[in-house]
Amino acid sequence: MNERILITDDEKEIVELIELYLKNEGFEVIKAYDGTTAMKYISEEAVSLAILDIMLPDTDGFTLCRKIRQSFTFPIIILTAKSEDIDKITGLTIGADDYVTKPFNPLELTARVKTLLRRCTLYDKNGNSSCEINIGGLTVCKDSRKCTLNGKSLSLTPTEFDILLYLCEKQGKVVSSEELFESVWKEKYYDSNNTVMAHIARLRDKMGEVPRKPKYIRTVWGVGYTIDAQ
């Protein structure tokens, strides 16, 4: 079955433009012009990825993103106004995996869709028999892409898992935001990028970390992040 992409935007021309490019790449597309219809599709259909506009007639993309994240971990891309940096940070903090600003290049959006979907299906191609990394009560398995903390499963998005895995693989070392971003997103990092910070904050929240004294993911101010059980 082809991977199914949900596009939610009240601007029909934008939806049809995105649909055209995604279908050309072999994706199946579901279109919704409001949040209510989008949630109905999600509850009835197997969705591989969702593209959400922030401004919708019956709700907003942030609220819709929060509702999705209550039950689903498939990737989410939000569409934001070019000048609204706070929208990007908010979207990433509440569960989106990536953002694209309007007006956007449909080829760029399609590339981001493909990147996120590849992240969902990654596996250990080297055939390593030792796929688990254990740090204190935290266990991360590369093959199954599952993570547990003190025996309890963590519900992570593909991006969150990749960030946590990369930090675990570099256990005890300080990883800069630039290195983390370029390793996970496979894109060039720029100084004002808050993407990593927003995802780290969300990871800590899911892990039940105390913000000012985290047990696992620690901030080394001016340098980056490191993971080690305290």
One Martini backbone bead per residue (centre of mass of N, CA, C, O) as a GRO file, in nm:
protein
  230
    1MET     BB    1   0.096   0.036   0.022
    2ASN     BB    2   0.069   0.351   0.002
    3GLU     BB    3   0.152   0.635   0.129
    4ARG     BB    4  -0.039   0.846   0.349
    5ILE     BB    5  -0.142   1.186   0.299
    6LEU     BB    6  -0.229   1.462   0.500
    7ILE     BB    7  -0.413   1.754   0.401
    8THR     BB    8  -0.444   2.071   0.592
    9ASP     BB    9  -0.638   2.322   0.422
   10ASP     BB   10  -0.841   2.608   0.324
   11GLU     BB   11  -0.664   2.619   0.058
   12LYS     BB   12  -0.723   2.472  -0.233
   13GLU     BB   13  -0.472   2.542  -0.406
   14ILE     BB   14  -0.262   2.427  -0.211
   15VAL     BB   15  -0.363   2.140  -0.190
   16GLU     BB   16  -0.344   2.076  -0.500
   17LEU     BB   17  -0.042   2.127  -0.524
   18ILE     BB   18   0.057   1.916  -0.323
   19GLU     BB   19  -0.086   1.677  -0.448
   20LEU     BB   20   0.061   1.673  -0.719
   21TYR     BB   21   0.350   1.620  -0.608
   22LEU     BB   22   0.288   1.363  -0.440
   23LYS     BB   23   0.169   1.188  -0.669
   24ASN     BB   24   0.433   1.195  -0.841
   25GLU     BB   25   0.568   1.013  -0.589
   26GLY     BB   26   0.327   0.791  -0.506
   27PHE     BB   27   0.121   0.919  -0.325
   28GLU     BB   28  -0.133   0.924  -0.105
   29VAL     BB   29  -0.425   1.145  -0.078
   30ILE     BB   30  -0.563   1.353   0.179
   31LYS     BB   31  -0.835   1.587   0.213
   32ALA     BB   32  -0.854   1.885   0.428
   33TYR     BB   33  -1.038   2.199   0.535
   34ASP     BB   34  -1.049   2.090   0.837
   35GLY     BB   35  -1.020   1.959   1.154
   36THR     BB   36  -1.259   1.764   1.170
   37THR     BB   37  -1.196   1.604   0.911
   38ALA     BB   38  -0.912   1.520   0.987
   39MET     BB   39  -0.986   1.348   1.241
   40LYS     BB   40  -1.168   1.152   1.091
   41TYR     BB   41  -0.953   1.031   0.909
   42ILE     BB   42  -0.753   0.940   1.132
   43SER     BB   43  -0.966   0.740   1.270
   44GLU     BB   44  -1.010   0.569   0.977
   45GLU     BB   45  -0.713   0.605   0.879
   46ALA     BB   46  -0.394   0.534   0.751
   47VAL     BB   47  -0.148   0.754   0.850
   48SER     BB   48   0.185   0.868   0.765
   49LEU     BB   49   0.123   1.188   0.717
   50ALA     BB   50   0.106   1.540   0.818
   51ILE     BB   51  -0.034   1.848   0.686
   52LEU     BB   52  -0.045   2.166   0.865
   53ASP     BB   53  -0.228   2.435   0.908
   54ILE     BB   54  -0.280   2.689   1.127
   55MET     BB   55  -0.517   2.809   0.956
   56LEU     BB   56  -0.851   2.738   1.049
   57PRO     BB   57  -1.198   2.757   1.062
   58ASP     BB   58  -1.240   2.562   1.346
   59THR     BB   59  -0.929   2.596   1.410
   60ASP     BB   60  -0.596   2.496   1.483
   61GLY     BB   61  -0.294   2.346   1.428
   62PHE     BB   62  -0.217   2.313   1.725
   63THR     BB   63  -0.465   2.164   1.826
   64LEU     BB   64  -0.445   1.934   1.622
   65CYS     BB   65  -0.166   1.835   1.706
   66ARG     BB   66  -0.238   1.761   1.995
   67LYS     BB   67  -0.454   1.550   1.926
   68ILE     BB   68  -0.272   1.360   1.769
   69ARG     BB   69  -0.052   1.317   2.004
   70GLN     BB   70  -0.242   1.147   2.194
   71SER     BB   71  -0.228   0.880   1.963
   72PHE     BB   72   0.008   0.977   1.759
   73THR     BB   73   0.348   0.941   1.569
   74PHE     BB   74   0.330   1.062   1.316
   75PRO     BB   75   0.430   1.280   1.105
   76ILE     BB   76   0.462   1.651   1.125
   77ILE     BB   77   0.371   1.930   0.918
   78ILE     BB   78   0.396   2.276   0.926
   79LEU     BB   79   0.229   2.574   0.822
   80THR     BB   80   0.377   2.896   0.791
   81ALA     BB   81   0.439   3.208   0.838
   82LYS     BB   82   0.726   3.366   0.762
   83SER     BB   83   0.730   3.579   1.025
   84GLU     BB   84   0.648   3.336   1.237
   85ASP     BB   85   0.859   3.203   1.461
   86ILE     BB   86   0.671   3.119   1.698
   87ASP     BB   87   0.518   2.902   1.537
   88LYS     BB   88   0.750   2.708   1.503
   89ILE     BB   89   0.814   2.658   1.801
   90THR     BB   90   0.534   2.568   1.889
   91GLY     BB   91   0.502   2.328   1.698
   92LEU     BB   92   0.752   2.167   1.800
   93THR     BB   93   0.668   2.154   2.103
   94ILE     BB   94   0.374   1.996   2.045
   95GLY     BB   95   0.479   1.774   1.784
   96ALA     BB   96   0.626   1.863   1.554
   97ASP     BB   97   0.884   1.787   1.308
   98ASP     BB   98   0.812   2.025   1.103
   99TYR     BB   99   0.861   2.313   0.876
  100VAL     BB  100   0.683   2.541   0.647
  101THR     BB  101   0.698   2.830   0.466
  102LYS     BB  102   0.511   3.095   0.357
  103PRO     BB  103   0.605   3.065   0.076
  104PHE     BB  104   0.653   2.757  -0.107
  105ASN     BB  105   0.832   2.483  -0.218
  106PRO     BB  106   0.712   2.188  -0.331
  107LEU     BB  107   0.986   2.038  -0.340
  108GLU     BB  108   1.062   2.083  -0.045
  109LEU     BB  109   0.819   1.949   0.084
  110THR     BB  110   0.859   1.672  -0.047
  111ALA     BB  111   1.140   1.622   0.076
  112ARG     BB  112   1.043   1.627   0.372
  113VAL     BB  113   0.852   1.393   0.353
  114LYS     BB  114   1.063   1.178   0.268
  115THR     BB  115   1.248   1.208   0.512
  116LEU     BB  116   1.043   1.133   0.736
  117LEU     BB  117   0.967   0.852   0.619
  118ARG     BB  118   1.250   0.730   0.635
  119ARG     BB  119   1.271   0.754   0.944
  120CYS     BB  120   1.043   0.535   0.997
  121THR     BB  121   1.225   0.294   0.822
  122LEU     BB  122   1.460   0.251   0.980
  123TYR     BB  123   1.755   0.041   0.990
  124ASP     BB  124   2.005  -0.195   1.064
  125LYS     BB  125   2.224  -0.255   0.802
  126ASN     BB  126   2.471  -0.403   0.966
  127GLY     BB  127   2.364  -0.632   1.161
  128ASN     BB  128   2.364  -0.579   1.452
  129SER     BB  129   2.326  -0.753   1.754
  130SER     BB  130   2.369  -0.476   1.915
  131CYS     BB  131   2.086  -0.257   1.958
  132GLU     BB  132   2.127  -0.178   2.253
  133ILE     BB  133   2.087   0.105   2.475
  134ASN     BB  134   2.216   0.165   2.809
  135ILE     BB  135   2.095   0.424   3.048
  136GLY     BB  136   2.023   0.317   3.307
  137GLY     BB  137   1.669   0.325   3.255
  138LEU     BB  138   1.756   0.355   2.955
  139THR     BB  139   1.616   0.217   2.643
  140VAL     BB  140   1.760   0.167   2.311
  141CYS     BB  141   1.634   0.044   1.991
  142LYS     BB  142   1.724   0.032   1.665
  143ASP     BB  143   1.555  -0.190   1.522
  144SER     BB  144   1.261  -0.119   1.665
  145ARG     BB  145   1.236   0.175   1.768
  146LYS     BB  146   1.257   0.153   2.087
  147CYS     BB  147   1.154   0.298   2.413
  148THR     BB  148   1.266   0.293   2.758
  149LEU     BB  149   1.164   0.392   3.104
  150ASN     BB  150   1.168   0.204   3.359
  151GLY     BB  151   0.982  -0.003   3.165
  152LYS     BB  152   0.858   0.237   3.006
  153SER     BB  153   0.707   0.341   2.736
  154LEU     BB  154   0.796   0.560   2.473
  155SER     BB  155   0.625   0.810   2.284
  156LEU     BB  156   0.780   0.856   1.978
  157THR     BB  157   0.891   1.019   1.737
  158PRO     BB  158   1.112   0.986   1.489
  159THR     BB  159   1.275   1.238   1.569
  160GLU     BB  160   1.304   1.185   1.870
  161PHE     BB  161   1.450   0.918   1.839
  162ASP     BB  162   1.699   1.020   1.679
  163ILE     BB  163   1.802   1.209   1.896
  164LEU     BB  164   1.833   1.003   2.124
  165LEU     BB  165   2.017   0.807   1.975
  166TYR     BB  166   2.251   1.000   1.918
  167LEU     BB  167   2.314   1.067   2.214
  168CYS     BB  168   2.364   0.771   2.302
  169GLU     BB  169   2.601   0.719   2.101
  170LYS     BB  170   2.738   0.988   2.263
  171GLN     BB  171   2.799   0.909   2.536
  172GLY     BB  172   2.948   1.173   2.733
  173LYS     BB  173   2.915   1.367   2.500
  174VAL     BB  174   2.924   1.671   2.335
  175VAL     BB  175   2.651   1.802   2.144
  176SER     BB  176   2.582   2.000   1.909
  177SER     BB  177   2.331   2.152   1.745
  178GLU     BB  178   2.456   2.125   1.468
  179GLU     BB  179   2.516   1.821   1.471
  180LEU     BB  180   2.231   1.724   1.537
  181PHE     BB  181   2.083   1.849   1.299
  182GLU     BB  182   2.260   1.732   1.060
  183SER     BB  183   2.213   1.427   1.145
  184VAL     BB  184   1.891   1.428   1.140
  185TRP     BB  185   1.804   1.639   0.895
  186LYS     BB  186   2.018   1.680   0.661
  187GLU     BB  187   2.102   1.987   0.719
  188LYS     BB  188   2.176   2.306   0.735
  189TYR     BB  189   2.287   2.508   0.978
  190TYR     BB  190   2.151   2.783   1.173
  191ASP     BB  191   2.177   3.006   1.429
  192SER     BB  192   1.840   3.058   1.462
  193ASN     BB  193   1.788   2.763   1.533
  194ASN     BB  194   1.512   2.602   1.738
  195THR     BB  195   1.458   2.299   1.687
  196VAL     BB  196   1.628   2.146   1.894
  197MET     BB  197   1.522   2.278   2.152
  198ALA     BB  198   1.225   2.189   2.117
  199HIS     BB  199   1.280   1.878   2.112
  200ILE     BB  200   1.421   1.855   2.384
  201ALA     BB  201   1.185   1.956   2.553
  202ARG     BB  202   0.991   1.724   2.467
  203LEU     BB  203   1.162   1.489   2.564
  204ARG     BB  204   1.178   1.567   2.861
  205ASP     BB  205   0.876   1.558   2.911
  206LYS     BB  206   0.839   1.250   2.840
  207MET     BB  207   1.069   1.173   3.068
  208GLY     BB  208   1.024   1.354   3.330
  209GLU     BB  209   1.197   1.600   3.349
  210VAL     BB  210   1.377   1.829   3.522
  211PRO     BB  211   1.451   2.121   3.385
  212ARG     BB  212   1.694   2.217   3.597
  213LYS     BB  213   1.746   1.878   3.663
  214PRO     BB  214   1.841   1.660   3.468
  215LYS     BB  215   1.924   1.319   3.430
  216TYR     BB  216   2.000   1.302   3.117
  217ILE     BB  217   1.945   1.566   2.948
  218ARG     BB  218   2.207   1.796   2.907
  219THR     BB  219   2.315   2.126   2.932
  220VAL     BB  220   2.585   2.292   2.761
  221TRP     BB  221   2.660   2.595   2.774
  222GLY     BB  222   2.758   2.695   2.448
  223VAL     BB  223   2.759   2.388   2.315
  224GLY     BB  224   2.518   2.163   2.425
  225TYR     BB  225   2.462   1.809   2.446
  226THR     BB  226   2.408   1.549   2.698
  227ILE     BB  227   2.421   1.193   2.790
  228ASP     BB  228   2.359   1.084   3.133
  229ALA     BB  229   2.344   0.921   3.416
  230GLN     BB  230   2.307   1.057   3.755
   0.00000   0.00000   0.00000
